[in-house]
PDB file of C-alpha atoms and ligand atoms in Angstrom:
ATOM      1  CA  UNK A  16       3.124  -4.914 -24.579  1.00 83.00           C
ATOM      2  CA  UNK A  17       5.700  -2.462 -25.844  1.00 85.00           C
ATOM      3  CA  UNK A  18       7.396   0.114 -23.585  1.00 90.00           C
ATOM      4  CA  UNK A  19       8.898   3.123 -25.356  1.00 92.00           C
ATOM      5  CA  UNK A  20      12.664   2.846 -25.618  1.00 92.00           C
ATOM      6  CA  UNK A  21      12.976   6.383 -24.075  1.00 94.00           C
ATOM      7  CA  UNK A  22      11.091   5.242 -21.006  1.00 94.00           C
ATOM      8  CA  UNK A  23      13.129   2.009 -20.761  1.00 92.00           C
ATOM      9  CA  UNK A  24      16.331   4.004 -20.911  1.00 92.00           C
ATOM     10  CA  UNK A  25      15.158   6.303 -18.175  1.00 93.00           C
ATOM     11  CA  UNK A  26      14.429   3.379 -15.917  1.00 92.00           C
ATOM     12  CA  UNK A  27      17.695   1.658 -16.681  1.00 89.00           C
ATOM     13  CA  UNK A  28      19.859   4.655 -16.234  1.00 90.00           C
ATOM     14  CA  UNK A  29      18.367   6.060 -13.058  1.00 93.00           C
ATOM     15  CA  UNK A  30      20.665   5.988 -10.085  1.00 93.00           C
ATOM     16  CA  UNK A  31      18.155   6.467  -7.239  1.00 95.00           C
ATOM     17  CA  UNK A  32      14.748   4.996  -7.810  1.00 95.00           C
ATOM     18  CA  UNK A  33      11.818   5.471  -5.492  1.00 97.00           C
ATOM     19  CA  UNK A  34       8.728   3.324  -6.045  1.00 98.00           C
ATOM     20  CA  UNK A  35       5.387   4.206  -4.555  1.00 98.00           C
ATOM     21  CA  UNK A  36       2.792   1.480  -4.757  1.00 98.00           C
ATOM     22  CA  UNK A  37      -0.933   1.404  -4.178  1.00 98.00           C
ATOM     23  CA  UNK A  38      -3.801  -1.078  -4.272  1.00 96.00           C
ATOM     24  CA  UNK A  39      -3.364  -1.762  -7.961  1.00 95.00           C
ATOM     25  CA  UNK A  40      -0.113  -3.584  -7.288  1.00 97.00           C
ATOM     26  CA  UNK A  41      -2.149  -6.250  -5.372  1.00 96.00           C
ATOM     27  CA  UNK A  42      -4.992  -6.352  -7.925  1.00 93.00           C
ATOM     28  CA  UNK A  43      -3.344  -9.118  -9.869  1.00 94.00           C
ATOM     29  CA  UNK A  44      -3.285 -11.177  -6.665  1.00 95.00           C
ATOM     30  CA  UNK A  45      -7.070 -10.802  -6.479  1.00 92.00           C
ATOM     31  CA  UNK A  46      -7.114  -8.134  -3.832  1.00 92.00           C
ATOM     32  CA  UNK A  47      -9.879  -5.504  -4.235  1.00 88.00           C
ATOM     33  CA  UNK A  48      -8.762  -2.006  -4.977  1.00 89.00           C
ATOM     34  CA  UNK A  49     -10.412   0.887  -3.122  1.00 87.00           C
ATOM     35  CA  UNK A  50     -11.705   3.013  -5.946  1.00 87.00           C
ATOM     36  CA  UNK A  51     -11.818   1.401  -9.302  1.00 74.00           C
ATOM     37  CA  UNK A  52     -13.524  -1.581 -10.904  1.00 60.00           C
ATOM     38  CA  UNK A  53     -10.979  -4.056 -12.058  1.00 63.00           C
ATOM     39  CA  UNK A  54     -11.415  -7.320 -13.930  1.00 64.00           C
ATOM     40  CA  UNK A  55      -9.359  -9.263 -11.336  1.00 61.00           C
ATOM     41  CA  UNK A  56     -11.104  -7.983  -8.287  1.00 60.00           C
ATOM     42  CA  UNK A  57     -14.667  -7.390  -9.658  1.00 65.00           C
ATOM     43  CA  UNK A  58     -15.601  -4.611  -7.190  1.00 72.00           C
ATOM     44  CA  UNK A  59     -13.744  -1.875  -5.417  1.00 82.00           C
ATOM     45  CA  UNK A  60     -14.029  -1.627  -1.617  1.00 85.00           C
ATOM     46  CA  UNK A  61     -15.337   1.935  -1.450  1.00 82.00           C
ATOM     47  CA  UNK A  62     -18.088   1.170  -3.940  1.00 82.00           C
ATOM     48  CA  UNK A  63     -19.467  -1.385  -1.441  1.00 83.00           C
ATOM     49  CA  UNK A  64     -18.491   0.124   1.896  1.00 83.00           C
ATOM     50  CA  UNK A  65     -18.498   3.658   3.314  1.00 85.00           C
ATOM     51  CA  UNK A  66     -14.931   4.681   4.155  1.00 87.00           C
ATOM     52  CA  UNK A  67     -16.181   7.050   6.853  1.00 89.00           C
ATOM     53  CA  UNK A  68     -17.796   4.129   8.658  1.00 90.00           C
ATOM     54  CA  UNK A  69     -15.025   1.560   8.090  1.00 92.00           C
ATOM     55  CA  UNK A  70     -11.861   3.577   7.990  1.00 93.00           C
ATOM     56  CA  UNK A  71     -12.117   6.526  10.347  1.00 95.00           C
ATOM     57  CA  UNK A  72     -11.823   6.891  14.116  1.00 96.00           C
ATOM     58  CA  UNK A  73     -15.391   8.267  14.218  1.00 96.00           C
ATOM     59  CA  UNK A  74     -16.677   5.142  12.428  1.00 96.00           C
ATOM     60  CA  UNK A  75     -14.800   2.986  14.905  1.00 96.00           C
ATOM     61  CA  UNK A  76     -16.091   4.783  17.970  1.00 96.00           C
ATOM     62  CA  UNK A  77     -19.639   4.693  16.644  1.00 95.00           C
ATOM     63  CA  UNK A  78     -19.531   0.952  16.135  1.00 96.00           C
ATOM     64  CA  UNK A  79     -16.257  -0.761  17.081  1.00 96.00           C
ATOM     65  CA  UNK A  80     -17.535  -4.304  16.406  1.00 96.00           C
ATOM     66  CA  UNK A  81     -18.638  -3.394  12.842  1.00 94.00           C
ATOM     67  CA  UNK A  82     -15.204  -2.036  12.052  1.00 95.00           C
ATOM     68  CA  UNK A  83     -13.386  -4.877  13.784  1.00 96.00           C
ATOM     69  CA  UNK A  84     -15.463  -7.501  11.914  1.00 95.00           C
ATOM     70  CA  UNK A  85     -14.793  -5.771   8.603  1.00 93.00           C
ATOM     71  CA  UNK A  86     -11.015  -5.976   9.183  1.00 95.00           C
ATOM     72  CA  UNK A  87     -11.401  -9.575  10.300  1.00 95.00           C
ATOM     73  CA  UNK A  88     -13.208 -10.273   6.987  1.00 92.00           C
ATOM     74  CA  UNK A  89     -10.518  -8.456   4.964  1.00 94.00           C
ATOM     75  CA  UNK A  90      -7.829 -10.439   6.844  1.00 95.00           C
ATOM     76  CA  UNK A  91      -9.581 -13.701   6.038  1.00 94.00           C
ATOM     77  CA  UNK A  92      -9.780 -12.716   2.384  1.00 92.00           C
ATOM     78  CA  UNK A  93      -6.116 -11.675   2.270  1.00 95.00           C
ATOM     79  CA  UNK A  94      -4.994 -14.963   3.844  1.00 95.00           C
ATOM     80  CA  UNK A  95      -5.856 -16.663   0.575  1.00 96.00           C
ATOM     81  CA  UNK A  96      -3.819 -14.217  -1.610  1.00 97.00           C
ATOM     82  CA  UNK A  97      -0.375 -14.621  -2.824  1.00 98.00           C
ATOM     83  CA  UNK A  98       2.211 -12.099  -4.069  1.00 98.00           C
ATOM     84  CA  UNK A  99       2.092 -11.591  -7.835  1.00 97.00           C
ATOM     85  CA  UNK A 100       4.671 -10.763 -10.534  1.00 96.00           C
ATOM     86  CA  UNK A 101       4.657  -7.128  -9.558  1.00 97.00           C
ATOM     87  CA  UNK A 102       5.605  -7.757  -5.919  1.00 97.00           C
ATOM     88  CA  UNK A 103       8.234 -10.232  -7.050  1.00 96.00           C
ATOM     89  CA  UNK A 104       9.728  -7.997  -9.676  1.00 95.00           C
ATOM     90  CA  UNK A 105      10.069  -5.123  -7.220  1.00 95.00           C
ATOM     91  CA  UNK A 106      11.708  -7.462  -4.638  1.00 95.00           C
ATOM     92  CA  UNK A 107      14.108  -8.722  -7.272  1.00 92.00           C
ATOM     93  CA  UNK A 108      14.911  -5.155  -8.332  1.00 91.00           C
ATOM     94  CA  UNK A 109      15.613  -4.144  -4.705  1.00 91.00           C
ATOM     95  CA  UNK A 110      17.719  -7.205  -4.159  1.00 86.00           C
ATOM     96  CA  UNK A 111      19.840  -6.855  -7.362  1.00 82.00           C
ATOM     97  CA  UNK A 112      19.845  -3.064  -7.060  1.00 66.00           C
ATOM     98  CA  UNK A 113      19.851  -2.819 -10.807  1.00 67.00           C
ATOM     99  CA  UNK A 114      17.804  -3.288 -13.929  1.00 68.00           C
ATOM    100  CA  UNK A 115      20.858  -2.631 -16.081  1.00 59.00           C
ATOM    101  CA  UNK A 116      24.593  -2.706 -15.647  1.00 53.00           C
ATOM    102  CA  UNK A 117      24.645   0.280 -13.264  1.00 64.00           C
ATOM    103  CA  UNK A 118      24.220   0.066  -9.516  1.00 79.00           C
ATOM    104  CA  UNK A 119      20.882   1.467  -8.477  1.00 88.00           C
ATOM    105  CA  UNK A 120      19.491   2.514  -5.132  1.00 91.00           C
ATOM    106  CA  UNK A 121      15.845   1.320  -4.974  1.00 94.00           C
ATOM    107  CA  UNK A 122      13.459   2.374  -2.232  1.00 96.00           C
ATOM    108  CA  UNK A 123       9.966   0.951  -1.901  1.00 98.00           C
ATOM    109  CA  UNK A 124       7.145   2.976  -0.280  1.00 98.00           C
ATOM    110  CA  UNK A 125       3.696   1.434  -0.142  1.00 98.00           C
ATOM    111  CA  UNK A 126       0.239   2.552   0.783  1.00 98.00           C
ATOM    112  CA  UNK A 127      -0.818  -1.066   1.002  1.00 98.00           C
ATOM    113  CA  UNK A 128      -1.433  -2.726   4.342  1.00 98.00           C
ATOM    114  CA  UNK A 129      -1.639  -6.304   3.012  1.00 97.00           C
ATOM    115  CA  UNK A 130       1.975  -7.333   3.539  1.00 98.00           C
ATOM    116  CA  UNK A 131       2.244  -8.761   0.054  1.00 98.00           C
ATOM    117  CA  UNK A 132       5.433  -6.875  -0.720  1.00 98.00           C
ATOM    118  CA  UNK A 133       7.156  -8.666   2.207  1.00 98.00           C
ATOM    119  CA  UNK A 134       5.616 -11.975   1.200  1.00 98.00           C
ATOM    120  CA  UNK A 135       7.038 -11.356  -2.312  1.00 97.00           C
ATOM    121  CA  UNK A 136      10.496 -11.044  -0.937  1.00 96.00           C
ATOM    122  CA  UNK A 137      10.941  -7.283  -0.242  1.00 96.00           C
ATOM    123  CA  UNK A 138      12.855  -6.814   2.949  1.00 91.00           C
ATOM    124  CA  UNK A 139      12.733  -3.004   3.247  1.00 93.00           C
ATOM    125  CA  UNK A 140       9.273  -1.609   2.814  1.00 98.00           C
ATOM    126  CA  UNK A 141       8.142   1.843   3.978  1.00 98.00           C
ATOM    127  CA  UNK A 142       4.594   1.286   5.053  1.00 98.00           C
ATOM    128  CA  UNK A 143       2.725   4.605   4.976  1.00 98.00           C
ATOM    129  CA  UNK A 144      -0.704   3.314   5.957  1.00 98.00           C
ATOM    130  CA  UNK A 145       0.295   0.695   8.523  1.00 97.00           C
ATOM    131  CA  UNK A 146      -0.173  -3.074   8.267  1.00 97.00           C
ATOM    132  CA  UNK A 147      -3.420  -4.953   8.625  1.00 96.00           C
ATOM    133  CA  UNK A 148      -1.807  -7.928  10.310  1.00 95.00           C
ATOM    134  CA  UNK A 149      -0.890  -5.832  13.391  1.00 95.00           C
ATOM    135  CA  UNK A 150      -3.111  -4.405  16.127  1.00 96.00           C
ATOM    136  CA  UNK A 151      -2.684  -1.899  18.911  1.00 96.00           C
ATOM    137  CA  UNK A 152      -4.615  -0.365  21.788  1.00 96.00           C
ATOM    138  CA  UNK A 153      -6.406   2.812  20.820  1.00 96.00           C
ATOM    139  CA  UNK A 154      -5.657   4.298  24.247  1.00 96.00           C
ATOM    140  CA  UNK A 155      -2.136   3.218  25.429  1.00 97.00           C
ATOM    141  CA  UNK A 156      -0.857   2.192  21.918  1.00 95.00           C
ATOM    142  CA  UNK A 157       0.415  -1.148  23.244  1.00 95.00           C
ATOM    143  CA  UNK A 158       0.812  -3.576  20.308  1.00 94.00           C
ATOM    144  CA  UNK A 159      -1.027  -6.831  20.188  1.00 93.00           C
ATOM    145  CA  UNK A 160      -0.749  -9.913  18.003  1.00 87.00           C
ATOM    146  CA  UNK A 161      -1.547 -13.558  18.425  1.00 83.00           C
ATOM    147  CA  UNK A 162      -3.115 -14.212  21.816  1.00 83.00           C
ATOM    148  CA  UNK A 163      -4.495 -11.662  24.241  1.00 86.00           C
ATOM    149  CA  UNK A 164      -5.523 -13.021  27.658  1.00 81.00           C
ATOM    150  CA  UNK A 165      -5.562 -16.510  26.169  1.00 82.00           C
ATOM    151  CA  UNK A 166      -7.856 -15.487  23.248  1.00 81.00           C
ATOM    152  CA  UNK A 167      -6.536 -15.690  19.711  1.00 86.00           C
ATOM    153  CA  UNK A 168      -7.117 -12.279  18.191  1.00 87.00           C
ATOM    154  CA  UNK A 169      -7.605 -13.920  14.796  1.00 84.00           C
ATOM    155  CA  UNK A 170     -10.689 -15.677  16.133  1.00 84.00           C
ATOM    156  CA  UNK A 171     -12.276 -12.693  17.745  1.00 89.00           C
ATOM    157  CA  UNK A 172     -15.488 -11.482  16.249  1.00 90.00           C
ATOM    158  CA  UNK A 173     -15.812  -8.607  18.691  1.00 93.00           C
ATOM    159  CA  UNK A 174     -13.445  -5.908  19.823  1.00 94.00           C
ATOM    160  CA  UNK A 175     -11.323  -6.961  22.755  1.00 91.00           C
ATOM    161  CA  UNK A 176     -10.112  -4.739  25.637  1.00 92.00           C
ATOM    162  CA  UNK A 177      -6.488  -3.996  26.218  1.00 94.00           C
ATOM    163  CA  UNK A 178      -5.333  -5.997  29.326  1.00 92.00           C
ATOM    164  CA  UNK A 179      -3.046  -3.077  30.275  1.00 92.00           C
ATOM    165  CA  UNK A 180      -5.444  -0.144  30.263  1.00 96.00           C
ATOM    166  CA  UNK A 181      -8.891  -1.397  29.208  1.00 95.00           C
ATOM    167  CA  UNK A 182      -8.828   0.552  25.895  1.00 96.00           C
ATOM    168  CA  UNK A 183     -10.079  -0.968  22.688  1.00 96.00           C
ATOM    169  CA  UNK A 184      -7.757  -2.960  20.479  1.00 96.00           C
ATOM    170  CA  UNK A 185      -7.875  -1.894  16.860  1.00 97.00           C
ATOM    171  CA  UNK A 186      -6.086  -2.812  13.635  1.00 96.00           C
ATOM    172  CA  UNK A 187      -2.764  -0.948  13.055  1.00 97.00           C
ATOM    173  CA  UNK A 188      -3.841   0.710   9.828  1.00 98.00           C
ATOM    174  CA  UNK A 189      -4.033   4.412   9.198  1.00 98.00           C
ATOM    175  CA  UNK A 190      -7.599   5.683   8.946  1.00 97.00           C
ATOM    176  CA  UNK A 191      -8.811   8.808   7.215  1.00 93.00           C
ATOM    177  CA  UNK A 192      -7.985  11.894   9.269  1.00 91.00           C
ATOM    178  CA  UNK A 193      -5.081  10.172  11.101  1.00 95.00           C
ATOM    179  CA  UNK A 194      -1.471  11.097  10.895  1.00 95.00           C
ATOM    180  CA  UNK A 195       0.925   8.721   9.063  1.00 97.00           C
ATOM    181  CA  UNK A 196       3.531   6.933  11.117  1.00 97.00           C
ATOM    182  CA  UNK A 197       6.207   9.554  11.656  1.00 97.00           C
ATOM    183  CA  UNK A 198       9.332   7.581  10.795  1.00 98.00           C
ATOM    184  CA  UNK A 199       7.745   6.033   7.697  1.00 98.00           C
ATOM    185  CA  UNK A 200       6.704   9.496   6.468  1.00 98.00           C
ATOM    186  CA  UNK A 201      10.135  10.954   7.094  1.00 98.00           C
ATOM    187  CA  UNK A 202      11.759   8.072   5.231  1.00 98.00           C
ATOM    188  CA  UNK A 203       9.237   8.408   2.317  1.00 98.00           C
ATOM    189  CA  UNK A 204       9.862  12.140   2.048  1.00 98.00           C
ATOM    190  CA  UNK A 205      13.569  11.751   2.072  1.00 98.00           C
ATOM    191  CA  UNK A 206      13.478   9.004  -0.572  1.00 98.00           C
ATOM    192  CA  UNK A 207      11.227  11.111  -2.817  1.00 98.00           C
ATOM    193  CA  UNK A 208      13.314  14.187  -2.301  1.00 97.00           C
ATOM    194  CA  UNK A 209      16.563  12.488  -3.311  1.00 97.00           C
ATOM    195  CA  UNK A 210      15.551  10.214  -6.197  1.00 97.00           C
ATOM    196  CA  UNK A 211      16.050  10.807  -9.892  1.00 96.00           C
ATOM    197  CA  UNK A 212      13.228   8.470 -10.916  1.00 97.00           C
ATOM    198  CA  UNK A 213       9.950   8.215  -9.137  1.00 98.00           C
ATOM    199  CA  UNK A 214       7.720   5.326 -10.079  1.00 98.00           C
ATOM    200  CA  UNK A 215       4.065   5.553  -9.102  1.00 98.00           C
ATOM    201  CA  UNK A 216       2.553   2.130  -9.473  1.00 98.00           C
ATOM    202  CA  UNK A 217      -1.056   1.073  -9.085  1.00 96.00           C
ATOM    203  CA  UNK A 218      -2.289   4.105  -7.247  1.00 96.00           C
ATOM    204  CA  UNK A 219      -5.112   6.517  -8.088  1.00 94.00           C
ATOM    205  CA  UNK A 220      -3.025   9.271  -6.448  1.00 95.00           C
ATOM    206  CA  UNK A 221      -6.036  10.674  -4.672  1.00 93.00           C
ATOM    207  CA  UNK A 222      -5.081  10.212  -1.056  1.00 94.00           C
ATOM    208  CA  UNK A 223      -2.715  12.706   0.541  1.00 96.00           C
ATOM    209  CA  UNK A 224      -0.095  13.089   1.808  1.00 96.00           C
ATOM    210  CA  UNK A 225       1.115   9.944  -0.081  1.00 97.00           C
ATOM    211  CA  UNK A 226      -0.148  11.331  -3.384  1.00 96.00           C
ATOM    212  CA  UNK A 227       2.042  14.436  -2.863  1.00 97.00           C
ATOM    213  CA  UNK A 228       5.317  12.460  -2.906  1.00 98.00           C
ATOM    214  CA  UNK A 229       5.489  12.382  -6.749  1.00 98.00           C
ATOM    215  CA  UNK A 230       5.242  16.156  -6.860  1.00 98.00           C
ATOM    216  CA  UNK A 231       7.975  16.407  -4.155  1.00 98.00           C
ATOM    217  CA  UNK A 232      10.281  14.189  -6.297  1.00 98.00           C
ATOM    218  CA  UNK A 233       9.507  16.186  -9.414  1.00 98.00           C
ATOM    219  CA  UNK A 234      10.213  19.477  -7.656  1.00 97.00           C
ATOM    220  CA  UNK A 235      13.773  18.179  -7.075  1.00 96.00           C
ATOM    221  CA  UNK A 236      14.234  17.248 -10.726  1.00 97.00           C
ATOM    222  CA  UNK A 237      13.156  13.619 -10.749  1.00 98.00           C
ATOM    223  CA  UNK A 238      11.303  12.062 -13.682  1.00 98.00           C
ATOM    224  CA  UNK A 239       7.909  10.691 -12.692  1.00 98.00           C
ATOM    225  CA  UNK A 240       6.712   7.517 -14.378  1.00 97.00           C
ATOM    226  CA  UNK A 241       3.274   6.016 -13.696  1.00 98.00           C
ATOM    227  CA  UNK A 242       2.336   2.378 -14.205  1.00 97.00           C
ATOM    228  CA  UNK A 243      -1.419   2.034 -14.278  1.00 95.00           C
ATOM    229  CA  UNK A 244      -3.861   0.494 -16.859  1.00 94.00           C
ATOM    230  CA  UNK A 245      -6.120   3.523 -16.170  1.00 93.00           C
ATOM    231  CA  UNK A 246      -3.778   6.502 -16.376  1.00 93.00           C
ATOM    232  CA  UNK A 247      -4.518   9.098 -13.688  1.00 94.00           C
ATOM    233  CA  UNK A 248      -3.748  12.032 -15.969  1.00 87.00           C
ATOM    234  CA  UNK A 249      -1.866  13.675 -13.078  1.00 91.00           C
ATOM    235  CA  UNK A 250      -0.017  16.728 -14.244  1.00 93.00           C
ATOM    236  CA  UNK A 251       3.016  15.536 -12.295  1.00 97.00           C
ATOM    237  CA  UNK A 252       3.426  12.415 -14.397  1.00 97.00           C
ATOM    238  CA  UNK A 253       6.035  12.683 -17.167  1.00 97.00           C
ATOM    239  CA  UNK A 254       5.306   9.234 -18.743  1.00 97.00           C
ATOM    240  CA  UNK A 255       2.588   6.714 -18.137  1.00 96.00           C
ATOM    241  CA  UNK A 256       2.996   3.086 -19.016  1.00 96.00           C
ATOM    242  CA  UNK A 257      -0.608   2.057 -19.428  1.00 95.00           C
ATOM    243  CA  UNK A 258      -0.453  -1.574 -18.369  1.00 95.00           C
ATOM    244  CA  UNK A 259      -0.842  -3.859 -15.449  1.00 95.00           C
ATOM    245  CA  UNK A 260       1.818  -3.664 -12.798  1.00 97.00           C
ATOM    246  CA  UNK A 261       2.787  -7.274 -12.958  1.00 96.00           C
ATOM    247  CA  UNK A 262       3.140  -7.255 -16.704  1.00 95.00           C
ATOM    248  CA  UNK A 263       5.014  -3.994 -16.980  1.00 96.00           C
ATOM    249  CA  UNK A 264       7.424  -4.653 -14.046  1.00 94.00           C
ATOM    250  CA  UNK A 265       8.265  -8.062 -15.346  1.00 90.00           C
ATOM    251  CA  UNK A 266       9.160  -6.566 -18.727  1.00 88.00           C
ATOM    252  CA  UNK A 267      11.272  -3.928 -17.077  1.00 85.00           C
ATOM    253  CA  UNK A 268      12.997  -6.637 -15.071  1.00 75.00           C
ATOM    254  CA  UNK A 269      14.011  -8.831 -17.931  1.00 68.00           C
TER     255      UNK A 269
HETATM  256  P1  OAD B 317      -7.093   3.043  -5.360  1.00 95.56           P
HETATM  257  O1  OAD B 317      -8.045   1.923  -5.261  1.00 95.56           O
HETATM  258  O2  OAD B 317      -7.557   4.415  -5.104  1.00 95.56           O
HETATM  259  O3  OAD B 317      -6.434   2.976  -6.782  1.00 95.56           O
HETATM  260  C1  OAD B 317      -5.941   1.820  -7.343  1.00 95.56           C
HETATM  261  C2  OAD B 317      -5.353   2.150  -8.706  1.00 95.56           C
HETATM  262  O4  OAD B 317      -4.716   0.970  -9.177  1.00 95.56           O
HETATM  263  C3  OAD B 317      -6.278   2.665  -9.714  1.00 95.56           C
HETATM  264  O5  OAD B 317      -5.805   3.855 -10.304  1.00 95.56           O
HETATM  265  C4  OAD B 317      -6.369   1.540 -10.774  1.00 95.56           C
HETATM  266  O6  OAD B 317      -6.542   1.986 -12.071  1.00 95.56           O
HETATM  267  C5  OAD B 317      -5.032   0.908 -10.562  1.00 95.56           C
HETATM  268  N1  OAD B 317      -4.935  -0.503 -10.967  1.00 95.56           N
HETATM  269  C6  OAD B 317      -5.898  -1.442 -10.937  1.00 95.56           C
HETATM  270  N2  OAD B 317      -5.397  -2.668 -11.328  1.00 95.56           N
HETATM  271  C7  OAD B 317      -4.059  -2.480 -11.642  1.00 95.56           C
HETATM  272  C8  OAD B 317      -3.021  -3.298 -12.067  1.00 95.56           C
HETATM  273  N3  OAD B 317      -3.224  -4.574 -12.307  1.00 95.56           N
HETATM  274  N4  OAD B 317      -1.830  -2.749 -12.211  1.00 95.56           N
HETATM  275  C9  OAD B 317      -1.596  -1.400 -11.930  1.00 95.56           C
HETATM  276  N5  OAD B 317      -2.535  -0.553 -11.530  1.00 95.56           N
HETATM  277  C10 OAD B 317      -3.796  -1.037 -11.362  1.00 95.56           C
HETATM  278  O7  OAD B 317      -5.898   2.618  -4.405  1.00 95.56           O
HETATM  279  P2  OAD B 317      -4.760   3.514  -3.676  1.00 95.56           P
HETATM  280  O8  OAD B 317      -4.344   4.571  -4.615  1.00 95.56           O
HETATM  281  O9  OAD B 317      -3.756   2.575  -3.181  1.00 95.56           O
HETATM  282  O10 OAD B 317      -6.088   4.288   2.428  1.00 95.56           O
HETATM  283  O11 OAD B 317      -5.555   4.162  -2.523  1.00 95.56           O
HETATM  284  C11 OAD B 317      -4.865   4.971  -1.631  1.00 95.56           C
HETATM  285  C12 OAD B 317      -5.484   4.842  -0.214  1.00 95.56           C
HETATM  286  O12 OAD B 317      -6.854   5.048  -0.281  1.00 95.56           O
HETATM  287  C13 OAD B 317      -5.394   3.428   0.362  1.00 95.56           C
HETATM  288  O13 OAD B 317      -4.092   3.236   0.934  1.00 95.56           O
HETATM  289  C14 OAD B 317      -6.496   3.469   1.342  1.00 95.56           C
HETATM  290  C15 OAD B 317      -7.545   4.023   0.463  1.00 95.56           C
HETATM  291  O14 OAD B 317      -8.596   4.572   1.111  1.00 95.56           O
HETATM  292  C16 OAD B 317      -6.655   4.168   3.584  1.00 95.56           C
HETATM  293  O15 OAD B 317      -7.466   3.363   3.877  1.00 95.56           O
HETATM  294  C17 OAD B 317      -6.170   5.254   4.581  1.00 95.56           C
END
């Protein structure tokens, strides 16, 4: 695919680049997106499951085991997935700090909880929606991974109680209606406020506050470029590269 020379030049000459990724970045790894049908993933999650039931505190309190089992299923699916060219190209870009001869500052913010950016080599990732591989107690917030009271959490089919306070242990992902992790949000705002290029990759830009970061960047003079095979037509976007994240980022990175 061809990328307009004007867009290439903008990417190469930017000094501070902030990249926001969404589920589309993992689509080429075979991970289902939330909202759109995609050839790689066949179905989107929210076309099959009700987000209010699976991704809200009310849904969890109504039926904790149903939610726990859904996340256990998603974890088992994700275990088979590997980082794709998009994850690797971003990691390489962060590592080399440049796509051209100039030094660039590259900050990565993700809405994804799958850990594939880290698996693809990214060391610094601002995770806005948490991480599916971690767990914590709903009540006392103690973090749990691996074994709890001699039981491997990975094997649990039902919600387990916190040995400290008796609260329920839940996956450490942000659900609808919940606040984002404070430090991650502060870092994301600051990286968006101070960049001159904001890249929105593989996100439908429908979920706030993450979706507002592009507008924040633009309000401070940044150029906003979207990479998405189905352009969102957001008024904040200056240029859209209508292609798959893996393909486009690999081209940008050569
Ligand atoms: P969505 O599923 O809403 O959007 C995925 C976007 O990726 C769509 O715009 C697709 O067109 C695009 N896409 C698909 N394949 C792609 C590819 N190969 N390359 C580039 N783009 C591709 O996912 P998010 O925007 O990440 O939050 O959703 C945001 C949040 O809503 C999620 O973090 C999750 C969800 O509900 C919570 O659960 C709190």
